[in-house]
Amino acid sequence: MPEARVAIDLDVPGPTISRHLYGHFAEHLGRCIYGGFYVGEDSPIPNEGGIRLDVVEALRALDIPNLRWPGGCFADEYHWKDGIGPKADRPSMVNTHWGNVEENNHFGTHEFMALCELLGAAPYVNGNVGSGTVREMSEWVEYLTRDGDSPMVRQRKANGRDEPWKIPFWGIGNEAWGCGGNLRAEAYADLARQYATFLKDHGDNKLYRIAAGASDDDLNWTEALLKSISCLGCGRDPKNIYQAISFHYYTVAGTWENKGSATEFSVDDYYRTLSKAQDIERVIRAHSALMDAYDPERKIGLVLDEWGTWWDVEPGTNPGFLYQQNAMRDALVASLHFDVFHRHAERLVMANIAQTVNVLQAMLLTDDEGGLVRTPTYHVFEMNKGHHDAQSLPVHVIEPTTYDLDGKAMDLVSASASVKNGQALVSVSNLDPAAALDVVLDLRGGSPSEASGRLLTASKPQAYNTVADPDAVAPVPLKLEPEPRGLRVTLPPHSFATVSLVL
Ligand code: AHR
């Protein structure tokens, strides 16, 4: 059997992997909010204030650090005042981006904050630049975070909430180059400065303001934002206006017109998908290098607030609802992203999978009869929890073979590691769809007193979970064998594993 070597420097802890790299995203899109997170108080499905309790319970096991809401594209047509007060009085609107369905605004600010409290997640609110106003966004911050007495505070109290909430993260619009207004980079750069000025810190609430960034490797967009808040070599503190710049990167293996099926794909499709996922590293490097030029002290964070696979919708479902299945291949897309995130933890401060329930690369798929499925991607998030706020460790992979994809040598082994409170966690993926692989974990600079492993794999990369077969893809114990310099594990084809070490 071919053998790979993964060398880990246990005694060289690097930058902290923010737990916010494991962030989430819930948009008013398809069945993410309605039917996913929220079923309404009259539903026979067990709920608290309309929020589905089986969803909360499943997600609590992931220690979700933050939840971005209400969009996405929806954020730039959302008017928050329509989503407060008695539900019967809330006006409806048309969700023009996602299926042209009527949005009744029954899930609004108070419901979102209740959801965050149930999940134990920090709220990341995305404001409306595209069709909103500076005043509207500023008043939303006041409504949410101000204490004492003020016009917005009186409204909040009248709606049943006396205490202000804490809002750590605030997005200034979304995809302003597209659905958020079709703006030019320079025009948005000015708007972001203007909006940020009126996003006030009320009391001791400190907002981390995130400007809406580029798609993929559109470095011109990122540079326009950087230029507007900084200048090459002039020493001006760039973080006084906003504190982070986002970007979005989706794993679309085909074309936007023909993205391919989530569950029916060839070996070639499989490799192309994983290669596209690996490319996130090149994109992060490019944005980071540009940011290093304008912000050498790394005061501005890079936020990837939308990522994940995007397939053709499941046959027979509304094309505007972006409902897709989630196979073992998706789990590997997630594990590859996390390895890259861990390596770039110094600049990349947050990432949000799109999206948490029933949309795109979801953690959970639900139905209206009370069925709930944990996807293969869910298990990667759960198995990787030990990386939250741990320090990244240097990892070197020496692999026996690569795959030739159109002349490009593609790595078939991916790994990362971290250490926290005397415990190390190693994550390693074998991307080969057909061959098992022996991996020697070459542990340098420390010898663990205890070790345990978990494995996620399936009969084939196309395997997925359903209500009838919920554990077709689920973690099982991984056998570890001692080696003179560490441990040996056998990874089946298309598998992901974690090894926990007590140091
Ligand atoms: O996540 C789905 C959509 O993808 C979001 O609304 C938008 O920001 C992006 O184009």
Short mmCIF file of C-alpha atoms and ligand atoms in Angstrom, two decimals:
data_model
loop_
_atom_site.label_atom_id
_atom_site.label_comp_id
_atom_site.label_asym_id
_atom_site.label_seq_id
_atom_site.Cartn_x
_atom_site.Cartn_y
_atom_site.Cartn_z
CA MET A 1 0.00 0.00 0.00
CA PRO A 2 1.39 3.48 -0.80
CA GLU A 3 2.58 5.42 2.22
CA ALA A 4 2.43 9.14 2.98
CA ARG A 5 4.30 10.93 5.74
CA VAL A 6 2.73 13.82 7.63
CA ALA A 7 5.34 15.55 9.77
CA ILE A 8 3.98 17.76 12.57
CA ASP A 9 6.04 20.12 14.72
CA LEU A 10 4.18 19.77 18.00
CA ASP A 11 6.39 22.31 19.77
CA VAL A 12 6.11 25.16 17.25
CA PRO A 13 2.66 26.69 17.85
CA GLY A 14 1.76 29.35 15.32
CA PRO A 15 -1.16 31.77 14.90
CA THR A 16 -4.48 31.15 16.61
CA ILE A 17 -7.14 29.54 14.44
CA SER A 18 -10.12 31.73 15.26
CA ARG A 19 -13.22 29.70 16.07
CA HIS A 20 -14.96 32.15 13.73
CA LEU A 21 -13.39 30.27 10.80
CA TYR A 22 -16.13 27.74 11.57
CA GLY A 23 -18.89 30.34 11.16
CA HIS A 24 -22.28 29.86 9.54
CA PHE A 25 -24.72 31.61 7.25
CA ALA A 26 -28.53 31.66 7.26
CA GLU A 27 -30.29 33.56 4.49
CA HIS A 28 -33.96 34.08 3.72
CA LEU A 29 -33.55 31.73 0.81
CA GLY A 30 -35.56 28.64 0.00
CA ARG A 31 -36.04 26.51 3.13
CA CYS A 32 -33.12 27.79 5.16
CA ILE A 33 -35.13 30.03 7.49
CA TYR A 34 -38.74 28.96 6.86
CA GLY A 35 -39.01 25.18 7.24
CA GLY A 36 -35.36 24.93 8.27
CA PHE A 37 -34.61 27.04 11.31
CA TYR A 38 -38.13 28.34 11.79
CA VAL A 39 -41.46 26.53 11.58
CA GLY A 40 -43.68 28.95 13.51
CA GLU A 41 -45.19 28.48 16.94
CA ASP A 42 -48.23 26.54 15.68
CA SER A 43 -46.17 23.82 14.00
CA PRO A 44 -46.51 20.23 15.28
CA ILE A 45 -42.71 20.06 15.00
CA PRO A 46 -41.28 20.77 18.48
CA ASN A 47 -40.20 24.40 18.62
CA GLU A 48 -39.45 27.27 20.92
CA GLY A 49 -40.98 30.51 19.73
CA GLY A 50 -41.22 28.92 16.28
CA ILE A 51 -37.54 27.86 16.17
CA ARG A 52 -37.09 24.15 15.38
CA LEU A 53 -35.59 22.42 18.40
CA ASP A 54 -34.17 19.39 16.57
CA VAL A 55 -32.18 21.79 14.38
CA VAL A 56 -30.93 23.67 17.43
CA GLU A 57 -29.93 20.45 19.18
CA ALA A 58 -28.02 19.15 16.15
CA LEU A 59 -26.23 22.45 15.63
CA ARG A 60 -25.32 22.90 19.28
CA ALA A 61 -23.03 19.90 18.88
CA LEU A 62 -21.00 21.96 16.39
CA ASP A 63 -20.35 24.89 18.78
CA ILE A 64 -21.34 27.32 16.05
CA PRO A 65 -19.29 30.44 16.77
CA ASN A 66 -21.27 32.95 14.71
CA LEU A 67 -24.28 33.11 12.41
CA ARG A 68 -24.53 35.54 9.49
CA TRP A 69 -28.04 36.79 8.61
CA PRO A 70 -30.30 37.82 6.77
CA GLY A 71 -28.29 37.44 3.53
CA GLY A 72 -26.60 37.24 1.05
CA CYS A 73 -28.41 38.96 -1.76
CA PHE A 74 -31.52 39.09 0.42
CA ALA A 75 -29.76 41.46 2.84
CA ASP A 76 -29.77 44.23 0.25
CA GLU A 77 -33.55 44.19 -0.14
CA TYR A 78 -34.36 43.56 3.53
CA HIS A 79 -35.89 46.36 5.57
CA TRP A 80 -35.51 45.42 9.20
CA LYS A 81 -38.40 47.52 10.50
CA ASP A 82 -40.79 45.24 8.57
CA GLY A 83 -39.60 42.36 10.76
CA ILE A 84 -40.36 43.66 14.27
CA GLY A 85 -43.55 44.02 16.31
CA PRO A 86 -46.65 41.78 16.29
CA LYS A 87 -46.39 39.26 13.47
CA ALA A 88 -49.91 40.01 12.21
CA ASP A 89 -48.91 43.62 11.60
CA ARG A 90 -45.67 42.90 9.76
CA PRO A 91 -45.83 43.81 6.07
CA SER A 92 -44.91 41.24 3.45
CA MET A 93 -42.46 41.66 0.61
CA VAL A 94 -41.35 39.72 -2.44
CA ASN A 95 -38.05 37.89 -2.19
CA THR A 96 -36.96 38.79 -5.71
CA HIS A 97 -33.62 37.01 -5.62
CA TRP A 98 -34.81 33.66 -4.37
CA GLY A 99 -37.83 32.27 -6.15
CA ASN A 100 -39.93 35.46 -6.14
CA VAL A 101 -41.80 34.07 -3.15
CA GLU A 102 -43.64 36.16 -0.60
CA GLU A 103 -41.68 36.86 2.58
CA ASN A 104 -44.04 37.48 5.51
CA ASN A 105 -41.32 38.80 7.82
CA HIS A 106 -42.34 36.48 10.63
CA PHE A 107 -38.70 35.70 11.22
CA GLY A 108 -37.14 39.07 12.03
CA THR A 109 -34.69 40.70 14.39
CA HIS A 110 -36.07 39.29 17.67
CA GLU A 111 -36.42 35.79 16.22
CA PHE A 112 -32.85 35.90 14.89
CA MET A 113 -31.50 37.00 18.23
CA ALA A 114 -33.48 34.25 19.98
CA LEU A 115 -32.00 31.73 17.53
CA CYS A 116 -28.46 32.95 18.24
CA GLU A 117 -29.11 32.63 21.97
CA LEU A 118 -30.41 29.07 21.57
CA LEU A 119 -27.38 28.14 19.46
CA GLY A 120 -24.90 29.98 21.67
CA ALA A 121 -23.67 31.71 18.49
CA ALA A 122 -22.51 35.32 18.08
CA PRO A 123 -24.75 37.27 15.70
CA TYR A 124 -23.29 38.60 12.45
CA VAL A 125 -25.89 40.99 11.03
CA ASN A 126 -25.56 41.99 7.38
CA GLY A 127 -27.02 45.43 6.69
CA ASN A 128 -28.70 46.74 3.54
CA VAL A 129 -26.62 49.09 1.39
CA GLY A 130 -28.16 48.26 -2.00
CA SER A 131 -31.72 49.47 -1.34
CA GLY A 132 -31.48 50.84 2.19
CA THR A 133 -30.28 54.07 3.70
CA VAL A 134 -27.55 55.10 6.09
CA ARG A 135 -30.22 56.12 8.57
CA GLU A 136 -32.00 52.76 8.38
CA MET A 137 -28.80 50.84 9.06
CA SER A 138 -27.70 53.19 11.80
CA GLU A 139 -31.08 52.86 13.53
CA TRP A 140 -30.87 49.06 13.37
CA VAL A 141 -27.60 49.20 15.31
CA GLU A 142 -29.22 51.57 17.81
CA TYR A 143 -32.27 49.29 18.16
CA LEU A 144 -30.11 46.25 18.81
CA THR A 145 -27.30 47.56 20.96
CA ARG A 146 -28.20 50.80 22.74
CA ASP A 147 -29.03 50.93 26.43
CA GLY A 148 -30.93 53.63 28.37
CA ASP A 149 -33.47 55.64 26.46
CA SER A 150 -33.65 56.64 22.80
CA PRO A 151 -36.22 56.44 20.00
CA MET A 152 -35.05 53.00 18.87
CA VAL A 153 -34.61 51.73 22.42
CA ARG A 154 -38.22 52.68 23.19
CA GLN A 155 -39.36 50.68 20.16
CA ARG A 156 -37.30 47.67 21.20
CA LYS A 157 -38.72 47.79 24.70
CA ALA A 158 -42.25 48.09 23.33
CA ASN A 159 -41.52 44.89 21.40
CA GLY A 160 -40.63 43.07 24.59
CA ARG A 161 -36.87 43.36 24.91
CA ASP A 162 -35.51 45.67 27.62
CA GLU A 163 -31.83 44.82 27.56
CA PRO A 164 -29.70 45.65 24.55
CA TRP A 165 -28.12 42.72 22.76
CA LYS A 166 -24.45 42.33 22.00
CA ILE A 167 -23.69 42.42 18.27
CA PRO A 168 -20.03 41.75 17.54
CA PHE A 169 -20.12 41.51 13.72
CA TRP A 170 -21.71 43.83 11.17
CA GLY A 171 -21.65 43.51 7.38
CA ILE A 172 -21.87 46.62 5.20
CA GLY A 173 -23.91 45.24 2.32
CA ASN A 174 -23.25 42.10 0.29
CA GLU A 175 -21.75 41.45 -3.15
CA ALA A 176 -22.01 45.14 -3.98
CA TRP A 177 -20.47 44.35 -7.38
CA GLY A 178 -23.58 42.26 -8.22
CA CYS A 179 -26.89 41.68 -6.44
CA GLY A 180 -25.97 44.29 -3.82
CA GLY A 181 -26.21 47.17 -6.29
CA ASN A 182 -24.01 46.49 -9.33
CA LEU A 183 -21.63 49.13 -8.08
CA ARG A 184 -18.18 49.92 -9.30
CA ALA A 185 -15.48 49.16 -6.75
CA GLU A 186 -14.64 52.83 -6.20
CA ALA A 187 -18.30 53.78 -5.73
CA TYR A 188 -18.83 51.04 -3.16
CA ALA A 189 -15.55 51.92 -1.45
CA ASP A 190 -16.93 55.39 -0.75
CA LEU A 191 -20.30 54.05 0.39
CA ALA A 192 -18.64 51.60 2.75
CA ARG A 193 -16.73 54.47 4.38
CA GLN A 194 -19.92 56.50 4.68
CA TYR A 195 -22.03 53.66 6.15
CA ALA A 196 -19.26 52.61 8.52
CA THR A 197 -19.13 56.13 9.91
CA PHE A 198 -22.72 55.85 11.14
CA LEU A 199 -22.45 52.32 12.49
CA LYS A 200 -21.86 53.48 16.03
CA ASP A 201 -20.49 51.67 19.05
CA HIS A 202 -23.27 52.16 21.60
CA GLY A 203 -22.19 51.71 25.22
CA ASP A 204 -19.70 48.89 25.45
CA ASN A 205 -20.86 47.15 22.27
CA LYS A 206 -17.92 47.16 19.86
CA LEU A 207 -18.81 46.49 16.25
CA TYR A 208 -16.41 44.67 13.96
CA ARG A 209 -17.44 46.24 10.65
CA ILE A 210 -16.97 44.11 7.54
CA ALA A 211 -16.93 45.71 4.09
CA ALA A 212 -18.49 43.69 1.26
CA GLY A 213 -15.66 42.27 -0.77
CA ALA A 214 -14.69 40.55 -3.95
CA SER A 215 -15.80 37.46 -5.75
CA ASP A 216 -13.04 34.88 -6.00
CA ASP A 217 -9.77 36.50 -7.03
CA ASP A 218 -11.08 39.92 -8.07
CA LEU A 219 -8.08 41.70 -6.61
CA ASN A 220 -9.09 45.01 -8.18
CA TRP A 221 -12.09 45.11 -5.84
CA THR A 222 -9.99 44.37 -2.77
CA GLU A 223 -7.39 46.93 -3.81
CA ALA A 224 -10.00 49.64 -4.32
CA LEU A 225 -11.22 49.07 -0.76
CA LEU A 226 -7.70 49.02 0.64
CA LYS A 227 -6.79 52.22 -1.21
CA SER A 228 -9.84 53.95 0.20
CA ILE A 229 -8.90 53.25 3.82
CA SER A 230 -5.13 53.13 3.63
CA CYS A 231 -2.21 54.14 1.48
CA LEU A 232 0.97 52.33 0.57
CA GLY A 233 3.61 53.10 3.15
CA CYS A 234 1.99 56.22 4.64
CA GLY A 235 1.40 54.71 8.09
CA ARG A 236 -2.30 55.67 8.29
CA ASP A 237 -4.21 53.27 10.56
CA PRO A 238 -6.58 51.49 8.16
CA LYS A 239 -8.81 49.93 10.78
CA ASN A 240 -10.41 53.18 11.96
CA ILE A 241 -13.17 53.02 9.35
CA TYR A 242 -13.98 49.34 9.07
CA GLN A 243 -12.13 46.42 10.47
CA ALA A 244 -12.37 43.71 7.81
CA ILE A 245 -12.88 43.04 4.12
CA SER A 246 -14.78 40.01 2.95
CA PHE A 247 -14.72 37.90 -0.18
CA HIS A 248 -16.77 34.95 -1.48
CA TYR A 249 -15.52 31.74 -3.03
CA TYR A 250 -17.77 28.93 -4.17
CA THR A 251 -16.67 25.50 -5.36
CA VAL A 252 -18.40 25.33 -8.73
CA ALA A 253 -16.77 22.50 -10.61
CA GLY A 254 -18.73 22.93 -13.86
CA THR A 255 -20.12 26.17 -15.27
CA TRP A 256 -22.74 28.41 -13.63
CA GLU A 257 -25.23 27.18 -16.25
CA ASN A 258 -24.37 23.52 -15.70
CA LYS A 259 -22.93 23.05 -12.25
CA GLY A 260 -23.43 19.29 -12.10
CA SER A 261 -25.23 16.95 -9.74
CA ALA A 262 -24.41 16.67 -6.04
CA THR A 263 -24.69 12.90 -6.10
CA GLU A 264 -24.25 11.67 -9.67
CA PHE A 265 -20.76 12.37 -10.90
CA SER A 266 -17.79 10.76 -12.57
CA VAL A 267 -14.25 10.32 -11.29
CA ASP A 268 -13.24 13.26 -13.47
CA ASP A 269 -15.96 15.44 -11.91
CA TYR A 270 -14.73 14.32 -8.49
CA TYR A 271 -11.15 15.40 -9.15
CA ARG A 272 -12.21 18.70 -10.75
CA THR A 273 -14.30 19.53 -7.70
CA LEU A 274 -11.53 18.84 -5.22
CA SER A 275 -9.04 20.74 -7.37
CA LYS A 276 -11.41 23.74 -7.36
CA ALA A 277 -11.65 23.44 -3.57
CA GLN A 278 -7.85 23.34 -3.25
CA ASP A 279 -7.66 26.52 -5.31
CA ILE A 280 -9.04 28.47 -2.33
CA GLU A 281 -5.45 28.54 -1.08
CA ARG A 282 -4.24 30.44 -4.15
CA VAL A 283 -7.11 32.92 -3.78
CA ILE A 284 -6.49 33.51 -0.06
CA ARG A 285 -2.76 33.94 -0.73
CA ALA A 286 -3.47 36.53 -3.43
CA HIS A 287 -5.81 38.61 -1.25
CA SER A 288 -3.47 38.29 1.74
CA ALA A 289 -0.42 39.40 -0.25
CA LEU A 290 -2.28 42.48 -1.46
CA MET A 291 -3.46 43.25 2.05
CA ASP A 292 0.09 42.82 3.38
CA ALA A 293 1.21 45.61 1.05
CA TYR A 294 -1.39 48.10 2.32
CA ASP A 295 -1.70 46.79 5.86
CA PRO A 296 1.63 45.21 6.84
CA GLU A 297 0.65 45.05 10.50
CA ARG A 298 -2.38 42.94 9.61
CA LYS A 299 -4.90 45.13 11.37
CA ILE A 300 -7.58 44.48 8.75
CA GLY A 301 -9.10 41.01 8.80
CA LEU A 302 -9.92 38.94 5.74
CA VAL A 303 -13.38 37.35 6.00
CA LEU A 304 -14.60 34.60 3.68
CA ASP A 305 -18.26 34.98 4.55
CA GLU A 306 -19.59 32.66 1.85
CA TRP A 307 -17.97 29.40 0.75
CA GLY A 308 -18.94 25.88 -0.18
CA THR A 309 -20.15 23.69 -3.02
CA TRP A 310 -22.86 24.90 -5.41
CA TRP A 311 -24.54 22.16 -7.46
CA ASP A 312 -27.60 22.03 -9.67
CA VAL A 313 -30.68 21.90 -7.44
CA GLU A 314 -32.17 18.51 -6.66
CA PRO A 315 -34.54 17.42 -9.47
CA GLY A 316 -38.09 18.60 -8.90
CA THR A 317 -37.19 21.37 -6.44
CA ASN A 318 -37.59 25.11 -6.96
CA PRO A 319 -34.51 26.38 -8.88
CA GLY A 320 -34.59 29.54 -6.75
CA PHE A 321 -34.32 27.57 -3.50
CA LEU A 322 -30.79 26.17 -4.04
CA TYR A 323 -31.61 22.87 -2.34
CA GLN A 324 -28.92 20.28 -2.99
CA GLN A 325 -27.82 16.94 -1.56
CA ASN A 326 -24.52 16.60 0.19
CA ALA A 327 -22.22 13.64 -0.42
CA MET A 328 -18.88 12.35 0.86
CA ARG A 329 -17.28 14.51 -1.84
CA ASP A 330 -18.73 17.61 -0.15
CA ALA A 331 -17.19 16.50 3.15
CA LEU A 332 -13.77 16.44 1.47
CA VAL A 333 -14.37 19.90 0.01
CA ALA A 334 -14.95 21.07 3.60
CA SER A 335 -11.90 19.31 5.02
CA LEU A 336 -9.68 20.82 2.30
CA HIS A 337 -10.98 24.31 3.03
CA PHE A 338 -10.30 23.91 6.73
CA ASP A 339 -6.72 22.78 6.15
CA VAL A 340 -6.18 25.93 4.10
CA PHE A 341 -7.95 28.14 6.68
CA HIS A 342 -5.70 26.78 9.42
CA ARG A 343 -2.60 27.61 7.39
CA HIS A 344 -3.75 31.19 6.82
CA ALA A 345 -5.13 31.89 10.28
CA GLU A 346 -3.04 34.99 10.70
CA ARG A 347 -4.97 37.01 8.09
CA LEU A 348 -8.15 34.99 7.65
CA VAL A 349 -10.23 35.77 10.72
CA MET A 350 -13.67 34.45 9.81
CA ALA A 351 -15.35 32.13 7.32
CA ASN A 352 -19.00 31.22 6.89
CA ILE A 353 -20.24 28.11 5.12
CA ALA A 354 -23.12 28.71 2.72
CA GLN A 355 -25.52 27.76 4.16
CA THR A 356 -26.43 26.04 7.42
CA VAL A 357 -29.78 24.36 6.67
CA ASN A 358 -31.39 23.18 3.40
CA VAL A 359 -29.41 25.52 1.12
CA LEU A 360 -26.18 24.80 -0.80
CA GLN A 361 -23.55 22.94 1.26
CA ALA A 362 -25.75 22.50 4.31
CA MET A 363 -25.05 20.93 7.68
CA LEU A 364 -28.63 19.75 7.98
CA LEU A 365 -31.41 18.80 5.59
CA THR A 366 -34.93 18.85 7.02
CA ASP A 367 -38.40 18.00 5.79
CA ASP A 368 -41.81 19.26 6.79
CA GLU A 369 -42.71 15.99 8.52
CA GLY A 370 -40.05 16.48 11.19
CA GLY A 371 -37.27 14.56 9.42
CA LEU A 372 -33.72 15.79 9.90
CA VAL A 373 -30.49 14.58 8.34
CA ARG A 374 -26.92 15.39 9.35
CA THR A 375 -24.90 15.67 6.15
CA PRO A 376 -21.34 14.41 5.62
CA THR A 377 -20.23 18.06 5.80
CA TYR A 378 -21.80 18.33 9.26
CA HIS A 379 -19.48 15.57 10.47
CA VAL A 380 -16.36 17.39 9.26
CA PHE A 381 -17.39 20.48 11.23
CA GLU A 382 -18.00 18.32 14.30
CA MET A 383 -14.78 16.31 14.00
CA ASN A 384 -12.74 19.50 13.55
CA LYS A 385 -14.16 21.32 16.59
CA GLY A 386 -10.91 20.91 18.51
CA HIS A 387 -9.27 23.42 16.13
CA HIS A 388 -11.49 26.27 17.40
CA ASP A 389 -9.18 28.88 18.98
CA ALA A 390 -6.25 26.45 18.95
CA GLN A 391 -2.81 27.39 17.68
CA SER A 392 -1.95 26.22 14.20
CA LEU A 393 1.01 23.81 14.00
CA PRO A 394 3.43 23.51 11.06
CA VAL A 395 2.62 20.43 8.97
CA HIS A 396 4.63 19.00 6.09
CA VAL A 397 3.09 16.38 3.82
CA ILE A 398 5.31 14.02 1.86
CA GLU A 399 3.04 12.03 -0.42
CA PRO A 400 3.80 9.02 -2.57
CA THR A 401 1.87 10.20 -5.60
CA THR A 402 -0.09 13.08 -7.10
CA TYR A 403 -2.89 13.07 -9.67
CA ASP A 404 -2.35 14.59 -13.10
CA LEU A 405 -5.34 16.83 -13.78
CA ASP A 406 -4.89 18.43 -17.19
CA GLY A 407 -1.14 18.62 -16.66
CA LYS A 408 -1.40 19.98 -13.12
CA ALA A 409 -0.10 17.77 -10.29
CA MET A 410 -2.88 17.60 -7.76
CA ASP A 411 -2.11 16.70 -4.14
CA LEU A 412 -4.00 13.66 -2.91
CA VAL A 413 -3.20 14.09 0.77
CA SER A 414 -4.19 17.16 2.75
CA ALA A 415 -3.50 17.75 6.43
CA SER A 416 -3.39 20.37 9.17
CA ALA A 417 -2.89 20.37 12.91
CA SER A 418 -3.30 22.56 15.97
CA VAL A 419 -2.66 22.55 19.70
CA LYS A 420 -4.73 23.87 22.60
CA ASN A 421 -4.54 23.21 26.35
CA GLY A 422 -2.01 20.41 25.99
CA GLN A 423 -4.02 18.59 23.31
CA ALA A 424 -3.21 18.43 19.64
CA LEU A 425 -5.66 17.68 16.85
CA VAL A 426 -4.51 16.41 13.45
CA SER A 427 -6.85 16.42 10.45
CA VAL A 428 -5.92 14.43 7.36
CA SER A 429 -7.74 13.57 4.14
CA ASN A 430 -7.03 10.90 1.53
CA LEU A 431 -8.52 12.26 -1.70
CA ASP A 432 -7.75 9.21 -3.82
CA PRO A 433 -11.18 7.92 -4.84
CA ALA A 434 -9.99 4.34 -5.33
CA ALA A 435 -6.87 3.59 -3.29
CA ALA A 436 -6.34 3.29 0.46
CA LEU A 437 -3.26 4.95 1.87
CA ASP A 438 -1.04 4.36 4.86
CA VAL A 439 -0.19 7.59 6.61
CA VAL A 440 2.64 7.90 9.11
CA LEU A 441 2.10 10.77 11.50
CA ASP A 442 5.66 11.82 12.19
CA LEU A 443 5.28 13.61 15.52
CA ARG A 444 8.21 15.93 16.17
CA GLY A 445 8.92 17.92 19.32
CA GLY A 446 6.64 15.97 21.68
CA SER A 447 5.43 12.48 22.49
CA PRO A 448 1.74 12.05 23.24
CA SER A 449 0.66 10.06 26.29
CA GLU A 450 -2.70 9.22 24.72
CA ALA A 451 -4.07 9.13 21.19
CA SER A 452 -7.43 8.39 19.60
CA GLY A 453 -8.74 8.64 16.06
CA ARG A 454 -11.98 9.06 14.12
CA LEU A 455 -12.68 8.30 10.49
CA LEU A 456 -15.28 9.58 8.05
CA THR A 457 -15.68 7.64 4.84
CA ALA A 458 -18.32 5.90 2.78
CA SER A 459 -18.86 3.13 0.27
CA LYS A 460 -18.30 5.64 -2.55
CA PRO A 461 -17.70 9.42 -2.92
CA GLN A 462 -21.32 9.77 -4.09
CA ALA A 463 -22.73 8.37 -0.81
CA TYR A 464 -25.03 10.62 1.22
CA ASN A 465 -27.39 10.48 4.18
CA THR A 466 -31.17 10.38 4.07
CA VAL A 467 -33.94 10.19 6.68
CA ALA A 468 -34.21 6.49 5.86
CA ASP A 469 -30.44 5.94 6.05
CA PRO A 470 -29.11 8.77 8.25
CA ASP A 471 -25.70 7.24 8.99
CA ALA A 472 -24.58 6.08 5.54
CA VAL A 473 -21.77 8.60 6.05
CA ALA A 474 -20.92 8.99 9.74
CA PRO A 475 -17.74 8.94 11.81
CA VAL A 476 -16.37 5.68 13.19
CA PRO A 477 -13.30 4.98 15.37
CA LEU A 478 -9.97 4.94 13.53
CA LYS A 479 -7.34 2.34 14.39
CA LEU A 480 -3.96 3.81 15.36
CA GLU A 481 -0.74 1.81 15.35
CA PRO A 482 2.48 2.91 17.06
CA GLU A 483 5.46 3.84 14.89
CA PRO A 484 9.00 4.59 16.05
CA ARG A 485 8.39 8.33 15.44
CA GLY A 486 4.66 8.58 15.96
CA LEU A 487 1.60 6.76 14.68
CA ARG A 488 0.45 4.91 11.61
CA VAL A 489 -3.10 5.03 10.26
CA THR A 490 -4.69 3.45 7.22
CA LEU A 491 -7.01 5.81 5.39
CA PRO A 492 -9.55 4.22 3.04
CA PRO A 493 -10.21 5.86 -0.33
CA HIS A 494 -12.02 9.26 -0.20
CA SER A 495 -11.79 9.61 3.56
CA PHE A 496 -11.23 12.18 6.25
CA ALA A 497 -9.77 11.46 9.67
CA THR A 498 -8.91 13.24 12.87
CA VAL A 499 -6.37 12.14 15.47
CA SER A 500 -6.44 13.63 18.98
CA LEU A 501 -3.26 13.60 21.01
CA VAL A 502 -2.77 14.31 24.70
CA LEU A 503 0.68 15.86 25.05
O1 AHR B 1 -25.49 31.91 -0.84
C1 AHR B 1 -26.31 32.19 -1.93
C2 AHR B 1 -25.98 33.51 -2.59
O2 AHR B 1 -24.70 33.44 -3.14
C3 AHR B 1 -25.91 34.71 -1.69
O3 AHR B 1 -27.16 35.27 -1.45
C4 AHR B 1 -25.06 35.66 -2.47
O4 AHR B 1 -24.33 36.52 -1.64
C5 AHR B 1 -24.16 34.74 -3.28
O5 AHR B 1 -24.12 35.08 -4.61
#
